[in-house]
Coordinates of N, CA and C in Angstrom, one line a residue:
X24 N 91.7 66.5 165.6 CA 90.8 67.5 164.8 C 90.4 68.1 165.1
X25 N 91.1 69.7 164.9 CA 90.1 70.5 164.3 C 89.2 71.3 163.2
X26 N 88.4 72.0 163.4 CA 87.9 72.1 162.1 C 87.8 73.8 162.7
X27 N 87.7 74.5 161.5 CA 87.3 75.8 161.6 C 86.6 76.3 160.6
X28 N 85.9 77.4 161.2 CA 84.6 78.1 159.7 C 84.8 79.2 159.7
X29 N 84.1 79.8 159.0 CA 84.4 80.9 158.9 C 83.1 81.7 157.9
X30 N 82.6 82.1 158.6 CA 82.0 83.8 157.5 C 82.1 84.5 157.3
X31 N 82.3 84.6 155.7 CA 82.2 85.1 154.9 C 81.2 86.1 154.2
X32 N 81.6 87.2 153.9 CA 80.8 88.4 152.9 C 80.4 88.2 152.1
X33 N 79.7 87.3 150.9 CA 79.6 87.4 149.8 C 79.7 88.8 149.5
X34 N 79.2 90.1 149.9 CA 79.5 91.8 148.9 C 80.3 91.9 149.5
X35 N 81.2 91.4 150.5 CA 82.8 92.0 150.2 C 83.9 91.6 149.4
X36 N 83.5 90.2 149.4 CA 84.0 89.8 147.9 C 84.2 89.8 147.0
X37 N 82.7 90.4 146.5 CA 82.0 90.3 144.9 C 83.2 92.1 144.3
X38 N 82.9 92.2 146.3 CA 83.7 94.1 146.1 C 84.9 94.3 145.7
X39 N 86.0 93.4 146.4 CA 86.9 93.4 145.9 C 87.4 92.6 144.6
X40 N 87.0 92.1 144.2 CA 86.9 91.2 143.4 C 87.2 91.7 142.0
X41 N 85.9 92.7 142.0 CA 85.2 94.0 141.0 C 86.8 95.5 141.4
X42 N 87.3 95.7 142.5 CA 88.1 96.3 142.9 C 89.9 96.1 142.1
X43 N 90.1 94.4 142.2 CA 91.4 94.1 141.3 C 90.6 94.0 139.3
X44 N 89.3 93.9 139.3 CA 89.2 93.6 137.9 C 89.1 95.4 137.5
X45 N 88.9 96.1 138.4 CA 89.1 97.6 137.1 C 90.5 97.8 137.6
X46 N 91.3 97.8 138.4 CA 93.1 97.9 139.2 C 93.8 97.3 137.4
X47 N 93.4 95.9 137.0 CA 93.6 95.3 136.0 C 93.3 96.2 134.6
X48 N 92.2 96.3 134.6 CA 92.1 97.5 133.3 C 92.4 98.7 133.1
X49 N 92.7 99.2 134.5 CA 93.2 100.2 134.5 C 94.7 100.4 134.3
X50 N 96.0 99.5 134.2 CA 96.4 99.1 133.8 C 97.1 98.7 132.4
X51 N 95.9 98.0 132.0 CA 95.8 97.5 130.3 C 95.8 98.7 129.5
X52 N 95.1 99.6 130.1 CA 94.1 100.8 129.3 C 96.0 102.3 129.2
X53 N 96.8 101.9 130.4 CA 97.3 102.5 130.7 C 98.9 102.3 129.6
X54 N 99.4 101.2 129.7 CA 100.3 100.5 129.1 C 100.2 100.6 128.0
X55 N 98.8 99.2 127.5 CA 98.8 99.9 126.1 C 98.7 100.9 125.2
X56 N 97.8 102.5 125.7 CA 97.8 103.4 125.6 C 99.8 103.8 125.1
X57 N 100.6 103.4 125.9 CA 101.6 104.1 125.6 C 102.9 103.8 124.3
X58 N 102.2 102.0 124.2 CA 102.8 101.9 123.5 C 102.4 102.6 121.5
X59 N 101.3 102.9 121.8 CA 100.7 104.1 120.5 C 101.1 105.3 120.5
X60 N 101.9 105.8 121.3 CA 101.7 107.5 121.5 C 103.4 107.1 121.4
X61 N 104.1 105.6 121.4 CA 105.1 105.7 121.6 C 106.4 105.7 119.7
X62 N 104.9 105.2 119.1 CA 105.2 104.8 118.2 C 105.1 105.9 117.2
X63 N 106.6 106.2 116.3 CA 106.6 107.6 115.9 C 106.6 106.9 114.0
X64 N 106.4 105.6 113.5 CA 106.7 105.5 112.5 C 105.2 105.5 112.0
X65 N 105.1 106.2 110.5 CA 103.0 106.3 110.5 C 103.3 104.2 109.7
X66 N 101.7 104.6 110.0 CA 101.1 102.6 109.4 C 101.2 102.9 107.9
X67 N 101.4 102.1 107.3 CA 101.3 103.0 105.0 C 100.6 101.5 105.0
X68 N 99.2 100.5 105.7 CA 99.1 99.7 106.0 C 97.9 98.7 104.7
X69 N 98.6 100.6 103.9 CA 96.8 100.8 102.9 C 97.7 101.4 101.3
X70 N 97.4 101.3 100.3 CA 98.0 102.0 98.6 C 97.9 103.1 99.2
X71 N 97.0 103.7 99.5 CA 96.9 105.4 99.9 C 98.0 106.0 100.9
X72 N 98.1 105.2 101.8 CA 98.7 105.5 102.8 C 99.9 105.7 102.5
X73 N 100.0 105.4 102.2 CA 101.6 105.1 101.0 C 101.8 106.1 100.5
X74 N 101.1 106.2 99.8 CA 101.2 107.4 98.6 C 101.0 108.8 99.5
X75 N 100.4 108.4 100.0 CA 100.1 110.1 101.5 C 101.2 109.9 101.9
X76 N 102.2 109.1 102.1 CA 103.4 109.3 102.6 C 104.1 110.3 101.8
X77 N 104.0 109.8 100.8 CA 104.9 110.4 99.6 C 104.4 112.0 99.1
X78 N 103.4 112.1 99.0 CA 102.9 113.2 98.9 C 103.0 114.4 100.0
X79 N 103.3 113.8 100.8 CA 103.3 114.6 102.4 C 104.7 115.1 102.3
X80 N 105.6 114.8 101.4 CA 107.3 114.8 101.4 C 106.9 115.9 100.7
X81 N 106.3 116.1 99.7 CA 106.2 117.3 98.0 C 106.3 116.6 96.7
X82 N 106.4 114.7 96.7 CA 106.4 114.5 96.0 C 105.1 114.3 95.4
X83 N 105.2 113.6 93.8 CA 103.9 113.5 93.2 C 104.3 112.1 92.8
X84 N 103.9 111.1 92.6 CA 104.3 109.2 92.4 C 103.0 109.2 91.8
X85 N 103.2 108.3 91.2 CA 102.0 107.7 90.1 C 101.2 107.2 91.5
X86 N 100.4 106.8 90.7 CA 99.0 106.5 92.9 C 98.9 104.4 92.7
X87 N 99.9 104.2 92.0 CA 100.0 102.1 91.5 C 101.2 102.5 91.8
X88 N 101.7 101.4 93.1 CA 102.9 101.0 92.0 C 104.0 100.1 90.9
X89 N 104.8 100.9 91.0 CA 105.5 100.6 89.8 C 105.5 98.8 90.1
X90 N 106.4 98.7 91.2 CA 107.1 97.0 91.6 C 106.5 97.1 92.6
X91 N 106.1 95.5 93.6 CA 106.3 95.2 94.5 C 106.0 93.5 94.8
X92 N 107.2 93.7 95.9 CA 107.6 92.4 96.0 C 108.4 92.0 97.3
X93 N 108.6 90.8 97.6 CA 108.9 91.2 99.4 C 110.0 91.2 99.1
X94 N 111.2 90.8 99.7 CA 112.7 91.4 100.5 C 113.3 90.9 101.9
X95 N 114.2 90.4 101.3 CA 115.4 89.9 102.8 C 115.9 91.2 103.7
X96 N 116.0 91.4 104.5 CA 117.8 92.2 104.9 C 118.8 91.6 105.3
X97 N 119.1 91.8 104.9 CA 120.6 90.8 104.3 C 120.6 90.3 106.6
X98 N 121.2 88.7 106.7 CA 121.2 88.4 107.9 C 122.9 89.4 108.1
X99 N 123.6 89.3 107.4 CA 124.7 89.5 107.6 C 125.6 91.0 107.2
X100 N 126.7 91.4 107.9 CA 126.0 93.2 107.5 C 127.3 93.2 106.1
X101 N 127.8 94.1 105.5 CA 128.6 94.4 104.1 C 128.7 95.1 104.4
X102 N 129.6 95.8 103.6 CA 129.8 97.5 102.8 C 128.7 97.6 102.4
X103 N 128.2 97.1 101.3 CA 127.5 97.3 100.3 C 126.0 97.5 100.9
X104 N 125.7 97.3 102.0 CA 125.2 96.8 103.5 C 124.7 98.3 103.6
X105 N 125.8 97.8 104.5 CA 126.4 100.1 105.3 C 126.4 101.5 104.8
X106 N 126.6 100.6 103.9 CA 126.6 102.3 103.3 C 125.2 102.8 102.7
X107 N 124.3 101.8 102.6 CA 122.9 102.0 102.2 C 122.1 102.2 103.9
X108 N 122.8 101.1 104.6 CA 121.7 101.1 105.7 C 122.3 102.8 106.7
X109 N 123.4 103.8 106.2 CA 123.9 104.7 107.2 C 122.8 106.0 106.0
X110 N 122.7 105.1 105.2 CA 121.3 106.9 103.5 C 120.2 106.9 105.1
X111 N 119.8 105.5 105.3 CA 119.1 104.9 106.0 C 118.6 105.6 107.6
X112 N 120.1 105.7 108.7 CA 120.0 105.8 109.4 C 119.8 107.5 109.6
X113 N 120.5 107.8 108.1 CA 121.0 109.6 107.4 C 118.8 110.2 108.5
X114 N 118.0 108.9 107.3 CA 117.0 109.9 107.7 C 115.5 109.3 108.6
X115 N 116.7 108.6 110.2 CA 115.9 107.5 111.4 C 115.3 107.0 111.0
X116 N 116.0 106.0 109.9 CA 115.7 104.6 110.0 C 116.8 104.1 110.2
X117 N 116.8 102.6 110.9 CA 118.5 101.6 110.7 C 117.0 100.4 110.9
X118 N 118.6 99.5 108.9 CA 117.6 98.6 108.3 C 118.1 97.3 109.5
X119 N 118.9 97.8 110.3 CA 120.0 96.8 111.0 C 118.9 96.1 112.2
X120 N 118.2 96.4 112.4 CA 117.6 95.5 113.3 C 116.5 94.8 113.1
X121 N 116.0 94.8 111.5 CA 115.4 94.2 111.0 C 116.3 92.7 110.0
X122 N 117.6 92.7 110.6 CA 118.1 91.5 110.1 C 117.6 90.2 109.4
X123 N 118.0 89.6 108.5 CA 117.0 87.7 108.2 C 115.6 88.1 108.3
X124 N 114.8 89.4 108.5 CA 113.1 90.0 108.6 C 113.4 89.8 106.5
X125 N 111.9 89.1 106.6 CA 111.3 89.1 105.8 C 110.3 90.6 105.2
X126 N 110.4 91.6 104.2 CA 109.9 93.1 104.3 C 109.1 93.1 103.0
X127 N 107.5 94.0 102.8 CA 107.7 94.3 101.5 C 108.2 95.9 101.4
X128 N 108.4 95.9 99.4 CA 109.4 96.9 99.1 C 108.1 97.2 97.6
X129 N 107.8 98.5 98.6 CA 107.1 99.3 96.7 C 107.4 100.4 96.3
X130 N 107.5 100.0 95.0 CA 108.6 101.3 94.1 C 107.2 101.8 93.4
X131 N 107.1 103.6 93.5 CA 106.4 104.2 92.8 C 107.5 105.3 92.0
X132 N 107.0 105.3 90.9 CA 107.1 106.4 89.9 C 107.1 108.3 90.6
X133 N 108.4 108.6 91.0 CA 108.3 110.1 90.9 C 107.8 111.0 89.4
X134 N 106.9 111.5 89.7 CA 106.9 112.7 88.7 C 106.7 114.2 88.7
X135 N 107.6 114.1 89.8 CA 108.5 116.1 89.9 C 109.8 116.1 90.0
X136 N 110.2 114.9 90.4 CA 111.7 115.1 90.7 C 112.7 116.3 90.2
X137 N 112.8 117.7 91.3 CA 113.7 118.9 89.8 C 114.8 118.3 88.8
X138 N 114.5 118.4 87.9 CA 116.4 118.4 86.4 C 115.9 117.1 86.0
X139 N 115.2 116.0 86.9 CA 114.9 114.9 86.1 C 115.1 114.8 84.6
X140 N 116.2 114.2 84.0 CA 115.6 113.3 82.3 C 115.5 111.7 82.5
X141 N 115.6 111.5 83.0 CA 115.0 109.8 83.3 C 114.3 109.5 84.9
X142 N 113.6 108.0 84.5 CA 112.2 108.2 85.2 C 113.0 108.1 86.7
X143 N 112.5 108.9 88.1 CA 113.0 108.4 88.9 C 112.0 107.6 90.2
X144 N 112.1 106.6 91.2 CA 111.7 106.2 91.4 C 111.9 106.8 93.0
X145 N 110.6 106.4 94.0 CA 111.1 106.4 95.3 C 110.3 104.6 96.1
X146 N 111.6 104.0 96.6 CA 111.2 102.7 97.3 C 111.3 103.1 98.7
X147 N 109.9 102.0 99.3 CA 109.9 102.5 100.4 C 109.3 100.5 101.2
X148 N 109.9 100.1 102.5 CA 110.9 99.2 102.4 C 109.1 99.2 103.8
X149 N 109.0 98.3 103.7 CA 107.3 98.2 105.4 C 107.2 96.6 105.8
X150 N 107.5 96.4 107.1 CA 108.2 95.7 107.8 C 106.4 96.1 109.2
X151 N 105.2 95.3 108.7 CA 104.2 95.2 110.2 C 103.5 95.7 109.4
X152 N 103.1 96.5 108.3 CA 103.0 98.2 107.6 C 103.0 99.2 108.4
X153 N 104.3 99.3 109.2 CA 105.5 100.3 109.4 C 106.4 101.1 108.5
X154 N 106.8 102.0 108.2 CA 107.7 102.1 107.4 C 109.1 101.9 108.1
X155 N 109.9 101.2 106.9 CA 111.0 101.1 107.8 C 112.4 101.6 107.2
X156 N 112.3 101.9 106.3 CA 113.0 102.5 105.4 C 113.0 103.1 103.9
X157 N 113.8 103.7 102.9 CA 113.7 104.2 101.6 C 114.2 104.5 101.2
X158 N 114.1 104.8 99.9 CA 114.8 106.1 99.4 C 114.6 106.7 98.2
X159 N 114.8 107.3 97.3 CA 114.0 108.4 95.5 C 115.2 107.8 94.9
X160 N 115.4 107.0 94.3 CA 116.7 107.0 93.5 C 116.4 106.8 91.9
X161 N 117.2 108.1 91.3 CA 117.5 108.5 90.1 C 118.2 107.5 89.0
X162 N 117.3 107.7 87.7 CA 117.9 105.6 86.9 C 118.8 106.2 85.8
X163 N 118.7 107.7 86.0 CA 119.9 108.3 84.9 C 120.8 107.6 85.0
X164 N 122.7 107.9 84.3 CA 123.8 106.6 84.1 C 124.2 107.5 85.2
X165 N 124.5 108.7 85.9 CA 124.5 109.6 86.7 C 124.5 109.3 88.4
X166 N 122.8 108.9 88.2 CA 121.8 108.7 89.5 C 122.0 108.5 90.1
X167 N 121.5 108.8 91.4 CA 122.2 108.4 92.3 C 120.9 107.7 93.9
X168 N 121.1 107.9 94.6 CA 120.4 107.1 95.6 C 120.7 107.9 96.7
X169 N 119.3 108.3 97.2 CA 119.0 109.4 98.3 C 117.9 108.9 98.7
X170 N 117.8 110.3 100.4 CA 116.7 110.0 101.2 C 115.3 110.4 100.4
X171 N 113.9 110.3 101.8 CA 113.2 110.2 100.6 C 112.4 111.8 100.9
X172 N 113.9 113.0 101.2 CA 112.9 114.4 101.8 C 113.8 115.1 99.6
X173 N 113.2 115.8 99.7 CA 113.5 116.7 98.1 C 114.4 117.5 98.0
X174 N 115.2 117.7 96.9 CA 116.1 117.7 96.7 C 116.5 119.7 96.6
X175 N 117.3 121.1 97.1 CA 117.3 121.7 96.0 C 118.0 121.7 95.2
X176 N 116.9 122.6 94.1 CA 117.7 122.2 93.0 C 119.1 123.0 92.7
X177 N 119.3 124.2 94.5 CA 120.8 124.9 93.6 C 121.4 124.2 94.3
X178 N 121.0 124.0 96.0 CA 122.2 123.5 96.5 C 122.6 122.3 97.3
X179 N 123.7 122.1 96.8 CA 123.7 120.6 97.9 C 122.9 119.4 98.3
X180 N 122.8 119.2 98.2 CA 122.7 117.5 99.7 C 122.6 117.9 100.8
X181 N 123.1 117.5 101.8 CA 124.3 116.4 102.5 C 123.9 115.2 103.0
X182 N 122.4 115.5 102.8 CA 122.2 113.6 102.4 C 122.9 113.1 102.6
X183 N 123.4 111.9 103.0 CA 124.2 110.7 102.3 C 123.6 109.9 101.1
X184 N 124.3 110.0 100.3 CA 123.6 109.4 98.9 C 124.8 108.1 98.6
X185 N 123.8 107.4 97.9 CA 124.7 106.2 97.3 C 124.9 106.4 96.0
X186 N 125.8 106.1 95.0 CA 125.9 105.7 93.1 C 124.9 104.7 93.3
X187 N 124.0 104.9 92.1 CA 123.5 103.5 90.9 C 123.4 103.9 89.6
X188 N 123.4 102.9 89.3 CA 123.3 102.7 88.1 C 121.7 102.5 87.4
X189 N 121.0 102.4 86.6 CA 119.2 101.8 86.4 C 118.9 100.5 86.4
X190 N 120.6 100.1 86.3 CA 119.6 98.3 86.9 C 120.4 97.8 88.0
X191 N 120.5 98.6 88.6 CA 120.9 98.0 90.1 C 118.9 98.9 90.5
X192 N 119.4 97.6 92.3 CA 117.3 97.8 93.2 C 118.5 98.4 94.3
X193 N 117.5 99.2 94.6 CA 118.0 99.5 95.8 C 118.7 99.8 97.7
X194 N 118.5 97.9 97.1 CA 118.7 97.0 98.7 C 120.2 96.0 97.8
X195 N 121.0 95.7 98.1 CA 121.5 94.5 98.1 C 121.0 93.4 97.4
X196 N 122.1 93.0 96.6 CA 121.5 91.5 95.8 C 121.3 91.0 97.2
X197 N 122.0 90.8 98.4 CA 121.9 90.0 99.9 C 120.0 90.3 99.6
X198 N 120.2 91.0 99.8 CA 118.4 91.7 100.7 C 117.2 91.1 99.3
X199 N 117.7 90.5 98.2 CA 116.0 89.7 97.5 C 115.7 88.4 98.4

């Protein structure tokens, strides 16, 4: 039987462990930093942040939501969902990524919609404190659902819109 012994320098072992720990911390900082810079959607974890999002777009809204509820994004596509999602895609969002997920829906009354004769509402869809979609709904009998961008008063909007009536929700019935 052969027995081998080795003399270990404790300083060298501790130095190697410190170097490995520093490398791991540097990797965590680099990878963690990239995630936060890649996120383009604003964080809307509070009512004030949601109101600020809308006011930054030029809307004057009531400071409290007129409605807040949890809705489910449909698991399966339908023509109604596809029309609504096309509106979302025109704004840089895509609800199909959230199929089957429950999201929060916040509705705010808009007070400065150009030429409005009936109430107009902004709907925000929030998942994990990030906006994933939404719309502006004119509740007039011939009103429309359109994107967040404020419409021009004399120029027709090129953003897709969806016809609605005052009793329709901004999401298809299957999304509730």
